[in-house]
Coordinates of C-alpha atoms in Angstrom, one line a residue:
Chain N
X1 CA 0.0 0.0 0.0
X2 CA 1.4 3.5 -0.9
X3 CA 1.5 6.1 1.9
X4 CA -1.8 7.9 2.1
X5 CA -2.2 11.4 0.7
X6 CA -3.1 13.7 3.6
X7 CA -3.9 17.3 3.7
X8 CA -0.6 19.0 4.4
X9 CA -1.5 22.4 3.1
X10 CA -1.2 24.0 -0.3
X11 CA 1.7 23.2 -2.4
X12 CA 3.6 26.4 -3.3
X13 CA 6.8 25.0 -4.8
X14 CA 8.0 21.7 -6.3
X15 CA 11.3 20.3 -7.2
X16 CA 10.4 17.5 -9.6
X17 CA 13.7 15.8 -9.6
X18 CA 16.0 15.8 -6.6
X19 CA 19.5 15.4 -8.2
X20 CA 20.9 14.3 -4.9
X21 CA 18.4 11.6 -4.0
X22 CA 17.0 9.1 -6.5
X23 CA 15.3 11.8 -8.6
X24 CA 12.4 12.0 -6.1
X25 CA 10.1 15.0 -6.0
X26 CA 10.2 17.3 -3.0
X27 CA 7.7 20.0 -2.4
X28 CA 7.0 22.9 0.0
X29 CA 3.5 23.1 1.4
X30 CA 2.1 26.2 3.0
X31 CA 0.0 25.6 6.0
X32 CA -3.6 26.6 6.0
X33 CA -4.7 29.5 8.2
X34 CA -4.8 30.0 11.1
X35 CA -1.6 27.9 11.1
X36 CA 1.4 29.6 9.6
X37 CA 4.6 28.3 8.1
X38 CA 5.4 25.4 5.8
X39 CA 6.0 21.7 5.7
X40 CA 8.5 20.0 3.3
X41 CA 7.2 16.7 2.0
X42 CA 8.0 14.0 -0.5
X43 CA 5.6 11.2 -1.4
X44 CA 8.6 8.9 -2.1
X45 CA 8.9 5.9 0.2
X46 CA 12.5 5.3 -0.8
X47 CA 14.6 4.3 2.2
X48 CA 16.3 7.5 3.3
X49 CA 13.7 9.9 1.8
X50 CA 12.6 11.2 5.2
X51 CA 16.2 12.0 6.1
X52 CA 16.6 13.7 2.8
X53 CA 13.6 15.9 3.4
X54 CA 14.7 16.6 7.0
X55 CA 18.1 17.7 5.6
X56 CA 16.3 20.1 3.2
X57 CA 14.4 21.5 6.2
X58 CA 17.6 22.0 8.1
X59 CA 19.1 23.8 5.1
X60 CA 16.1 26.1 5.0
X61 CA 16.4 26.9 8.7
X62 CA 20.0 27.9 8.3
X63 CA 20.0 29.5 4.9
X64 CA 16.7 31.4 5.5
X65 CA 16.8 32.0 9.2
X66 CA 13.6 30.0 9.7
X67 CA 12.7 28.1 12.8
X68 CA 11.2 24.7 13.4
X69 CA 7.5 24.1 13.8
X70 CA 7.0 22.4 17.1
X71 CA 7.1 18.7 16.9
X72 CA 7.8 18.4 13.2
X73 CA 11.3 18.3 11.9
X74 CA 10.0 19.0 8.4
X75 CA 8.0 22.0 9.5
X76 CA 9.3 25.6 9.2
X77 CA 8.2 29.1 9.9
X78 CA 9.5 32.6 10.5
X79 CA 9.7 33.9 14.0
X80 CA 7.9 37.0 12.9
X81 CA 4.7 35.1 12.1
X82 CA 4.6 36.1 8.5
X83 CA 5.0 33.6 5.7
X84 CA 7.1 35.6 3.3
X85 CA 5.9 33.3 0.5
X86 CA 8.3 34.4 -2.3
X87 CA 11.3 34.4 -0.1
X88 CA 10.4 31.0 1.3
X89 CA 10.0 29.5 -2.2
X90 CA 13.5 30.8 -3.0
X91 CA 15.0 29.4 0.2
X92 CA 13.4 26.0 -0.6
X93 CA 14.8 25.9 -4.1
X94 CA 18.3 26.8 -2.9
X95 CA 18.1 24.4 0.0
X96 CA 17.2 21.4 -2.2
X97 CA 20.2 22.2 -4.5
X98 CA 22.7 21.7 -1.6
X99 CA 24.3 18.3 -1.5
X100 CA 23.1 16.5 1.6
X101 CA 25.5 16.3 4.5
X102 CA 27.3 19.4 3.2
X103 CA 28.1 21.9 6.0
X104 CA 25.5 24.6 6.1
X105 CA 26.1 28.2 6.8
X106 CA 24.2 31.5 6.5
X107 CA 25.1 33.6 3.5
X108 CA 26.9 36.9 4.1
X109 CA 25.2 40.3 3.7
X110 CA 27.8 41.3 1.1
X111 CA 28.8 39.9 -2.3
X112 CA 31.3 40.8 -4.9
X113 CA 29.6 42.2 -8.0
X114 CA 31.7 40.9 -10.8
X115 CA 30.3 43.3 -13.3
X116 CA 31.4 46.5 -11.5
X117 CA 34.1 45.1 -9.3
X118 CA 32.3 46.6 -6.3
X119 CA 31.1 44.9 -3.2
X120 CA 27.4 45.1 -2.8
X121 CA 26.5 45.1 0.9
X122 CA 23.2 45.2 2.7
X123 CA 22.8 46.4 6.2
X124 CA 19.8 46.1 8.5
X125 CA 18.5 49.4 9.8
X126 CA 16.0 47.7 12.2
X127 CA 12.2 47.3 11.9
X128 CA 12.6 45.2 8.8
X129 CA 14.4 47.9 6.8
X130 CA 17.6 47.3 4.8
X131 CA 20.0 49.7 3.1
X132 CA 22.0 48.6 0.1
X133 CA 25.4 50.1 -0.6
X134 CA 28.3 49.7 -3.0
X135 CA 31.7 49.5 -1.6
X136 CA 35.2 49.7 -2.9
X137 CA 38.4 48.4 -1.4
X138 CA 39.7 44.9 -0.8
X139 CA 37.6 44.4 2.3
X140 CA 34.6 46.2 0.7
X141 CA 34.7 48.7 3.6
X142 CA 34.8 52.0 1.7
X143 CA 31.3 53.1 0.6
X144 CA 31.2 54.7 -2.9
X145 CA 28.7 56.3 -5.1
X146 CA 31.1 56.5 -8.0
X147 CA 29.4 54.2 -10.7
X148 CA 27.7 52.2 -8.0
X149 CA 24.3 53.7 -7.9
X150 CA 23.0 51.7 -10.8
X151 CA 24.2 48.4 -9.3
X152 CA 22.8 49.3 -5.9
X153 CA 19.5 50.1 -7.5
X154 CA 19.5 46.7 -9.3
X155 CA 20.3 44.9 -6.0
X156 CA 17.6 46.8 -4.1
X157 CA 15.1 46.1 -7.0
X158 CA 16.1 42.4 -7.0
X159 CA 15.6 42.1 -3.3
X160 CA 12.2 43.7 -3.5
X161 CA 11.2 41.4 -6.3
X162 CA 12.6 38.1 -5.0
X163 CA 11.8 38.7 -1.3
X164 CA 8.5 40.6 -1.6
X165 CA 10.2 43.6 0.0
X166 CA 8.8 47.1 -0.3
X167 CA 11.0 49.9 -1.7
X168 CA 11.2 52.5 1.1
X169 CA 10.2 56.1 0.4
X170 CA 12.8 58.7 -0.4
X171 CA 15.6 56.4 -1.4
X172 CA 16.4 54.0 -4.2
X173 CA 18.6 51.9 -2.0
X174 CA 16.4 51.0 0.9
X175 CA 13.9 48.2 1.0
X176 CA 11.9 46.6 3.9
X177 CA 9.8 43.7 5.0
X178 CA 6.2 44.6 5.8
X179 CA 6.3 42.4 8.9
X180 CA 8.7 45.0 10.4
X181 CA 11.2 42.4 11.5
X182 CA 14.8 41.8 10.3
X183 CA 15.5 38.7 8.3
X184 CA 19.3 38.8 7.7
X185 CA 19.7 35.2 6.6
X186 CA 16.9 35.6 4.0
X187 CA 18.4 38.8 2.7
X188 CA 21.8 37.3 2.4
X189 CA 20.4 34.4 0.5
X190 CA 18.4 36.6 -1.8
X191 CA 21.4 38.9 -2.4
X192 CA 23.2 36.2 -4.3
X193 CA 20.4 36.2 -6.9
X194 CA 19.2 39.8 -6.7
X195 CA 21.9 41.1 -9.1
X196 CA 20.4 38.9 -11.9
X197 CA 16.7 38.4 -11.4
X198 CA 16.3 37.6 -15.1
X199 CA 18.3 34.4 -14.6
X200 CA 16.1 33.5 -11.7
X201 CA 12.9 34.0 -13.8
X202 CA 14.5 32.0 -16.6
X203 CA 15.2 29.2 -14.2
X204 CA 11.6 29.2 -13.0
X205 CA 10.2 29.4 -16.5
X206 CA 12.4 26.5 -17.7
X207 CA 11.2 24.4 -14.7
X208 CA 7.6 25.3 -15.4
X209 CA 7.9 24.4 -19.1
X210 CA 9.0 20.9 -18.4
X211 CA 6.3 18.3 -18.1
X212 CA 3.8 20.2 -20.1
X213 CA 2.6 18.2 -23.1
X214 CA 2.2 20.6 -25.9
X215 CA 0.1 20.0 -29.0
X216 CA 2.1 19.7 -32.2
X217 CA 3.4 23.0 -33.5
X218 CA 3.3 24.0 -37.1
X219 CA 5.5 25.7 -39.6
Chain R
X1 CA -19.2 -7.0 -30.7
X2 CA -22.5 -5.4 -31.3
X3 CA -22.6 -1.6 -31.2
X4 CA -24.9 -0.2 -28.6
X5 CA -27.5 2.2 -30.0
X6 CA -27.4 5.6 -28.3
X7 CA -30.5 7.3 -27.1
X8 CA -30.9 11.1 -27.4
X9 CA -30.9 12.1 -23.8
X10 CA -28.2 12.9 -21.3
X11 CA -29.5 13.8 -17.9
X12 CA -28.6 13.7 -14.2
X13 CA -31.6 11.9 -12.7
X14 CA -32.1 11.8 -9.0
X15 CA -34.2 8.7 -9.4
X16 CA -31.2 6.8 -10.8
X17 CA -29.8 4.5 -8.1
X18 CA -26.1 5.0 -7.1
X19 CA -23.8 3.9 -9.9
X20 CA -20.3 2.6 -10.0
X21 CA -17.8 4.8 -11.7
X22 CA -17.8 2.5 -14.7
X23 CA -21.6 2.5 -15.0
X24 CA -21.6 6.3 -14.6
X25 CA -19.0 6.9 -17.3
X26 CA -20.5 4.5 -19.8
X27 CA -24.0 5.9 -19.3
X28 CA -22.8 9.4 -19.8
X29 CA -20.9 8.4 -22.9
X30 CA -24.1 6.8 -24.1
X31 CA -26.1 9.9 -23.1
X32 CA -28.2 7.8 -20.7
X33 CA -29.3 9.0 -17.2
X34 CA -26.7 9.1 -14.5
X35 CA -26.8 9.5 -10.7
X36 CA -24.2 12.3 -11.0
X37 CA -21.9 13.8 -13.6
X38 CA -18.9 11.5 -14.0
X39 CA -15.3 12.7 -13.6
X40 CA -13.4 11.4 -16.6
X41 CA -9.9 11.7 -17.8
X42 CA -9.6 10.6 -21.4
X43 CA -5.9 11.6 -21.2
X44 CA -3.2 11.3 -18.5
X45 CA -3.5 12.5 -14.9
X46 CA -0.1 11.3 -13.9
X47 CA 2.1 13.6 -11.9
X48 CA 5.6 13.4 -10.5
X49 CA 4.2 13.2 -7.0
X50 CA 1.9 10.3 -7.9
X51 CA 4.9 8.6 -9.5
X52 CA 6.7 8.9 -6.2
X53 CA 3.7 7.8 -4.2
X54 CA 3.5 4.4 -6.0
X55 CA 7.1 4.2 -7.1
X56 CA 6.2 4.2 -10.8
X57 CA 8.2 7.0 -12.4
X58 CA 8.5 8.1 -16.0
X59 CA 9.9 7.0 -18.4
X60 CA 9.7 3.4 -17.0
X61 CA 5.9 3.8 -16.4
X62 CA 5.5 4.2 -20.1
X63 CA 7.3 1.0 -20.9
X64 CA 6.6 -1.5 -18.1
X65 CA 2.9 -2.6 -17.8
X66 CA 3.0 -3.2 -14.0
X67 CA 4.3 0.4 -13.5
X68 CA 1.9 1.8 -16.1
X69 CA -1.1 0.2 -14.4
X70 CA 0.1 1.1 -10.9
X71 CA 0.6 4.8 -11.8
X72 CA -2.7 5.0 -13.8
X73 CA -4.7 3.5 -11.0
X74 CA -3.9 6.5 -8.8
X75 CA -6.4 8.5 -10.9
X76 CA -9.1 6.5 -9.2
X77 CA -7.5 5.4 -5.9
X78 CA -6.0 8.8 -5.0
X79 CA -7.8 11.4 -7.0
X80 CA -11.3 9.9 -7.1
X81 CA -11.9 10.0 -10.8
X82 CA -14.4 7.6 -12.4
X83 CA -11.9 6.4 -15.0
X84 CA -8.5 4.9 -15.2
X85 CA -6.4 5.9 -18.3
X86 CA -3.0 4.2 -18.5
X87 CA -1.8 5.4 -21.9
X88 CA 0.0 8.5 -20.6
X89 CA 1.8 9.5 -23.8
X90 CA 1.1 9.5 -27.5
X91 CA 4.1 7.6 -28.7
X92 CA 3.3 3.9 -28.6
X93 CA 2.1 3.4 -32.2
X94 CA 4.8 5.6 -33.6
X95 CA 7.5 3.8 -31.6
X96 CA 6.2 0.5 -33.0
X97 CA 6.2 2.0 -36.6
X98 CA 9.9 2.8 -36.2
X99 CA 10.0 6.5 -35.2
X100 CA 12.8 7.6 -33.0
X101 CA 11.6 8.3 -29.4
X102 CA 13.1 10.7 -26.9
X103 CA 12.2 8.9 -23.7
X104 CA 13.1 11.8 -21.4
X105 CA 13.3 11.7 -17.6
X106 CA 10.7 11.4 -14.9
X107 CA 9.7 15.0 -15.1
X108 CA 9.0 15.2 -18.8
X109 CA 7.0 13.5 -21.5
X110 CA 8.4 11.0 -24.0
X111 CA 8.1 12.5 -27.4
X112 CA 8.5 11.4 -31.0
X113 CA 11.5 13.0 -32.7
X114 CA 9.3 14.5 -35.5
X115 CA 12.4 16.2 -37.0
X116 CA 13.6 12.7 -37.9
X117 CA 10.7 11.5 -40.1
X118 CA 10.7 7.9 -41.2
X119 CA 8.6 8.2 -44.4
X120 CA 8.2 10.6 -47.3
X121 CA 5.4 9.3 -49.5
X122 CA 2.3 7.1 -49.1
X123 CA 4.2 4.2 -50.7
X124 CA 6.6 4.3 -47.7
X125 CA 3.8 3.6 -45.2
X126 CA 4.3 0.1 -43.9
X127 CA 2.6 -1.4 -40.9
X128 CA 4.4 -4.5 -39.7
X129 CA 2.1 -7.5 -39.4
X130 CA 3.3 -8.0 -35.8
X131 CA 3.0 -4.4 -34.8
X132 CA 0.8 -5.3 -31.8
X133 CA 3.6 -7.5 -30.5
X134 CA 6.0 -4.5 -30.3
X135 CA 6.9 -4.0 -26.6
X136 CA 5.5 -0.5 -26.4
X137 CA 2.1 -1.7 -27.8
X138 CA 2.2 -4.8 -25.6
X139 CA 2.8 -2.7 -22.6
X140 CA -0.5 -0.8 -23.1
X141 CA -2.4 -4.1 -23.7
X142 CA -0.9 -5.7 -20.6
X143 CA -1.5 -2.7 -18.4
X144 CA -5.2 -2.6 -19.5
X145 CA -5.5 -6.3 -18.7
X146 CA -4.1 -5.7 -15.2
X147 CA -6.4 -2.7 -14.6
X148 CA -9.4 -4.6 -15.9
X149 CA -8.6 -7.4 -13.5
X150 CA -8.1 -5.2 -10.5
X151 CA -10.6 -2.4 -11.0
X152 CA -12.8 -3.4 -13.9
X153 CA -16.0 -3.6 -11.9
X154 CA -15.5 -0.3 -10.3
X155 CA -14.3 2.2 -12.8
X156 CA -14.2 2.6 -16.6
X157 CA -10.8 1.6 -18.1
X158 CA -10.1 4.0 -20.9
X159 CA -7.5 3.1 -23.5
X160 CA -6.1 5.2 -26.3
X161 CA -5.5 4.6 -30.0
X162 CA -3.9 7.4 -32.1
X163 CA -5.6 8.7 -35.2
X164 CA -3.9 8.8 -38.6
X165 CA -3.5 12.6 -38.7
X166 CA -1.4 12.5 -35.5
X167 CA 0.5 9.5 -36.8
X168 CA 1.1 11.5 -40.0
X169 CA 2.9 14.3 -38.0
X170 CA 5.0 11.7 -36.2
X171 CA 6.0 9.6 -39.3
X172 CA 6.3 12.4 -41.9
X173 CA 7.2 15.4 -39.7
X174 CA 4.7 18.1 -38.9
X175 CA 5.8 20.6 -41.5
X176 CA 6.2 18.1 -44.5
X177 CA 2.8 16.5 -43.6
X178 CA 1.0 19.8 -43.4
X179 CA 2.6 21.0 -46.7
X180 CA 1.5 17.8 -48.3
X181 CA -2.1 18.5 -47.3
X182 CA -1.8 21.6 -49.3
X183 CA 0.2 20.4 -52.3
X184 CA -1.0 16.8 -52.7
X185 CA -4.4 16.1 -51.1
X186 CA -4.7 12.7 -52.9
X187 CA -1.4 11.5 -51.4
X188 CA -2.4 12.8 -48.0
X189 CA -5.7 10.9 -48.2
X190 CA -3.8 7.8 -49.3
X191 CA -1.5 8.1 -46.2
X192 CA -4.4 8.5 -43.9
X193 CA -6.2 5.6 -45.4
X194 CA -3.1 3.3 -45.0
X195 CA -2.5 4.5 -41.4
X196 CA -6.1 3.9 -40.3
X197 CA -5.4 0.1 -39.9
X198 CA -3.1 0.6 -37.0
X199 CA -5.7 2.9 -35.3
X200 CA -8.4 0.2 -35.7
X201 CA -6.2 -2.8 -34.9
X202 CA -4.7 -1.2 -31.7
X203 CA -8.2 -0.1 -30.6
X204 CA -9.7 -3.5 -31.0
X205 CA -6.7 -5.1 -29.3
X206 CA -7.3 -2.8 -26.3
X207 CA -11.0 -3.8 -26.2
X208 CA -9.9 -7.4 -26.1
X209 CA -7.6 -6.6 -23.2
X210 CA -10.4 -5.0 -21.3
X211 CA -10.8 -1.4 -22.3
X212 CA -14.3 0.1 -21.7
X213 CA -13.8 3.1 -23.9
X214 CA -11.0 4.5 -26.1
X215 CA -9.6 8.0 -26.5
X216 CA -8.8 8.7 -30.1
X217 CA -6.5 11.7 -30.4
X218 CA -6.2 13.0 -33.9
X219 CA -4.4 16.3 -33.7
X220 CA -6.1 18.4 -36.3
X221 CA -5.7 21.1 -33.7
X222 CA -7.3 24.5 -33.9
X223 CA -4.0 26.3 -34.4
X224 CA -2.9 24.2 -37.3
X225 CA -5.9 23.0 -39.2
X226 CA -9.2 24.6 -40.2
X227 CA -12.7 23.2 -39.7
X228 CA -12.9 22.9 -43.4
X229 CA -9.8 20.7 -43.4
X230 CA -11.3 18.5 -40.7
X231 CA -14.4 18.0 -42.9
X232 CA -12.3 17.3 -46.0
X233 CA -9.8 14.9 -44.5
X234 CA -11.0 13.5 -41.3
X235 CA -14.8 13.5 -40.8
X236 CA -15.4 10.4 -42.9
X237 CA -12.4 8.6 -41.5
X238 CA -13.7 9.3 -38.0
X239 CA -17.2 7.9 -39.0
X240 CA -15.4 4.8 -40.1
X241 CA -13.6 4.5 -36.8
X242 CA -16.8 4.9 -34.9
X243 CA -18.3 2.1 -36.9
X244 CA -15.3 -0.2 -36.9
X245 CA -14.3 0.0 -33.2
X246 CA -17.2 -1.4 -31.1
X247 CA -16.9 0.6 -27.9
X248 CA -17.4 4.3 -27.1
X249 CA -14.8 6.5 -28.7
X250 CA -13.7 9.8 -27.3
X251 CA -12.2 12.0 -30.0
X252 CA -9.5 14.3 -28.7
X253 CA -8.4 17.4 -30.5
X254 CA -6.6 20.3 -28.9
X255 CA -7.2 24.0 -29.4
X256 CA -10.1 26.1 -30.5
X257 CA -12.4 23.7 -32.4
X258 CA -15.8 25.2 -32.5
X259 CA -15.5 25.6 -36.2
X260 CA -15.4 21.8 -36.6
X261 CA -17.7 20.7 -33.8
X262 CA -20.6 20.4 -36.1
X263 CA -18.6 17.9 -38.2
X264 CA -17.4 16.1 -35.1
X265 CA -21.0 15.7 -33.9
X266 CA -21.8 13.9 -37.2
X267 CA -19.1 11.2 -36.7
X268 CA -20.9 8.9 -34.3
X269 CA -18.1 9.1 -31.8
X270 CA -19.4 8.8 -28.3
X271 CA -17.7 12.0 -27.1
X272 CA -15.5 14.9 -27.9
X273 CA -12.7 15.7 -25.5
X274 CA -12.5 19.5 -25.8
X275 CA -10.1 22.2 -24.9
X276 CA -10.6 25.2 -22.6
X277 CA -10.2 27.5 -25.6
X278 CA -13.8 26.6 -26.3
X279 CA -16.5 27.9 -24.0
X280 CA -18.7 25.1 -22.5
X281 CA -22.0 26.8 -23.4
X282 CA -21.1 27.6 -27.0
X283 CA -19.8 24.1 -27.5
X284 CA -22.9 22.5 -26.0
X285 CA -25.0 24.6 -28.3
X286 CA -23.3 23.1 -31.4
X287 CA -23.0 19.6 -30.2
X288 CA -26.4 19.3 -28.6
X289 CA -27.3 15.8 -27.6
X290 CA -25.7 14.1 -30.6
X291 CA -22.5 13.2 -28.8
X292 CA -21.2 13.9 -25.3
X293 CA -18.6 16.6 -24.4
X294 CA -15.8 15.9 -21.8
X295 CA -12.9 17.9 -20.6
X296 CA -12.4 21.7 -20.7
X297 CA -10.7 22.2 -17.3
X298 CA -7.7 24.3 -18.3
X299 CA -4.3 22.8 -17.8
X300 CA -1.5 25.4 -17.9
X301 CA -3.3 28.3 -16.3
X302 CA -5.7 26.6 -13.9
X303 CA -4.7 23.1 -12.9
X304 CA -1.0 23.9 -13.0
X305 CA -0.7 27.5 -11.9
X306 CA -3.8 28.4 -9.9
X307 CA -5.5 27.0 -6.8
X308 CA -8.5 24.8 -6.1
X309 CA -10.9 27.7 -6.0
X310 CA -10.4 28.4 -9.7
X311 CA -10.5 24.7 -10.6
X312 CA -13.9 24.6 -8.8
X313 CA -15.1 27.6 -10.8
X314 CA -14.3 25.9 -14.1
X315 CA -15.9 22.6 -13.0
X316 CA -19.1 24.5 -12.1
X317 CA -19.0 26.3 -15.4
X318 CA -19.1 23.0 -17.3
X319 CA -21.8 21.6 -15.1
X320 CA -24.0 24.7 -15.5
X321 CA -23.6 24.4 -19.2
X322 CA -24.8 20.8 -19.1
X323 CA -21.5 19.2 -20.1
X324 CA -22.0 15.5 -19.4
X325 CA -18.5 14.4 -18.3
X326 CA -16.0 16.7 -16.5
X327 CA -12.2 16.4 -16.6
X328 CA -9.0 18.1 -17.6
X329 CA -8.7 19.3 -21.2
X330 CA -5.7 17.3 -22.1
X331 CA -2.8 15.3 -20.4
X332 CA -2.1 17.4 -17.3
X333 CA 1.3 18.9 -16.7
X334 CA 3.4 16.4 -14.7
X335 CA 4.0 19.1 -12.0
X336 CA 0.3 19.6 -11.3
X337 CA -0.6 19.5 -7.6
X338 CA -2.6 16.7 -6.2
X339 CA -4.8 19.2 -4.4
X340 CA -6.0 20.7 -7.6
X341 CA -6.8 17.4 -9.2
X342 CA -8.7 16.2 -6.2
X343 CA -10.7 19.3 -6.4
X344 CA -12.4 18.2 -9.6
X345 CA -14.4 15.3 -8.1
X346 CA -15.0 17.3 -4.9
X347 CA -16.5 20.2 -6.9
X348 CA -18.7 17.8 -9.0
X349 CA -20.1 16.3 -5.8
X350 CA -20.6 19.7 -4.2
X351 CA -22.4 21.1 -7.2
X352 CA -24.8 18.2 -7.3
X353 CA -25.4 18.5 -3.5
X354 CA -26.1 22.2 -3.9
X355 CA -28.5 21.6 -6.8
X356 CA -30.3 18.9 -4.8
X357 CA -30.7 21.3 -1.9
X358 CA -31.9 24.1 -4.0
X359 CA -34.6 21.8 -5.5
X360 CA -35.8 20.6 -2.2
X361 CA -35.9 23.9 -0.4
X362 CA -39.1 26.0 -0.8
X363 CA -39.0 28.9 -3.3
X364 CA -37.5 32.1 -1.8
X365 CA -35.6 30.3 0.9
X366 CA -32.3 31.0 -0.8
X367 CA -32.8 34.8 -0.5
X368 CA -30.3 36.3 1.8
X369 CA -31.8 37.3 5.1
X370 CA -32.0 41.0 5.8
X371 CA -30.9 42.6 9.0
X372 CA -33.8 44.1 11.0
X373 CA -34.1 47.8 10.9

């Protein structure tokens, strides 16, 4: 008998083929209100599938700064009580990409932007607000506006788009979470993708196009 | 096998005793009274999650009859449909005819490499005498036999046999075949005529294996072919299939097809599996009670991308229009959520419950109550 299908919420993201574990599918399910948070689940009954899912949950906790749902090692939520849907989907996708048993660590709040040679850094201002800056120097410690405004704006725009953050009034380089709480781990994770949102969208579109049976196309 | 004559009515009748899924589907295909509208998938409802659930992944589930049957059965056991349809893909016949097949991985459909056509003219068409013994054909027949044995009393087992127009795309390439329909109609007709044997033979073999009904995809799709083309090349062929294959046939054509529904209604097929590009009401108006309609729940935008509320709206839209069988418009995307698929039978049951309640409650009782001034 196969494991029963139970109501574990609404599926919000799916990885059809886990390259690290027998090509099983793994999905992220959003809990139904009044519950908040998510459950990672796979219908596979392969030996080790549960451990695989639990590793993905652990990766989401560390990469995204999420916390465990009480009593369920596959359950996750943000301490602020918000679901941050887009951000959670991105954390999930990145978490499943990581080779199981690899050491896990939170991403830094600064990255080297190869295009400009600048270090793009994000700093929390409290109450869920973040300020993006471009920095020169080997350690990225010297803030500059020389040629960096455009890259900063791209990074801030990317964070807003990928993390459902809101551009803050009066500045092109400040964005914030509506929940009013800081999410440094999530911002660090998103920053790696924020400089090239197009690539993220392309990745999602390619994934969505697979598995769709199209009628024959003509000339 | 004698052909069952089809009466001219299709109704949900509350006096009809509870039916099995099989009885319900066959009655609706015959436009006989049913206890409720059946949920029918003339094409695949396999998903990657269902593959994991029963450990029957693509591509193996397209080539191994045990896996094919196990995965197909989830349409009934897990989703609650009234049918089981094991022929997920459209490549079996073409594989047996010698086309090159890209089998793909678990998360994608096997496809015919139509850019590597195997034939150029009608004289090239050759159907091997042992074509039904080809492993990919055998797989379907064996899977149907397994399903018939395990579920045959409960649900309708629906097979699939590809029409000659679709096989023309596969064996000649889409572009060369379509150009031929313009440049050399006689040769096109000769090709269709030669290919029809495999459609009939495979269909009859599936009946012998236990199929209750057959989907007959023939991709004269709305985007590629006009209604006039359908009438010219395919209507008479489809009449021939309806006469030669002695169980209900469900014709499947994708796309906007209202311009050929009149001709389709003349074929004697039991049903037309229609696309969401056609509105239920306008389609019912054309088809009337001559054949049944099935399908219409949108795949890429609704079942794949939206939530159960939107699925429910589309199911209700079909039921309100009087569509006799409800289901997805085509083979569903493999990443479709189980929740959305399960919503289809749930919505059908709820719609009937609501209708029953509305009929039994006194007139005016549905009006919203007003707050006292």
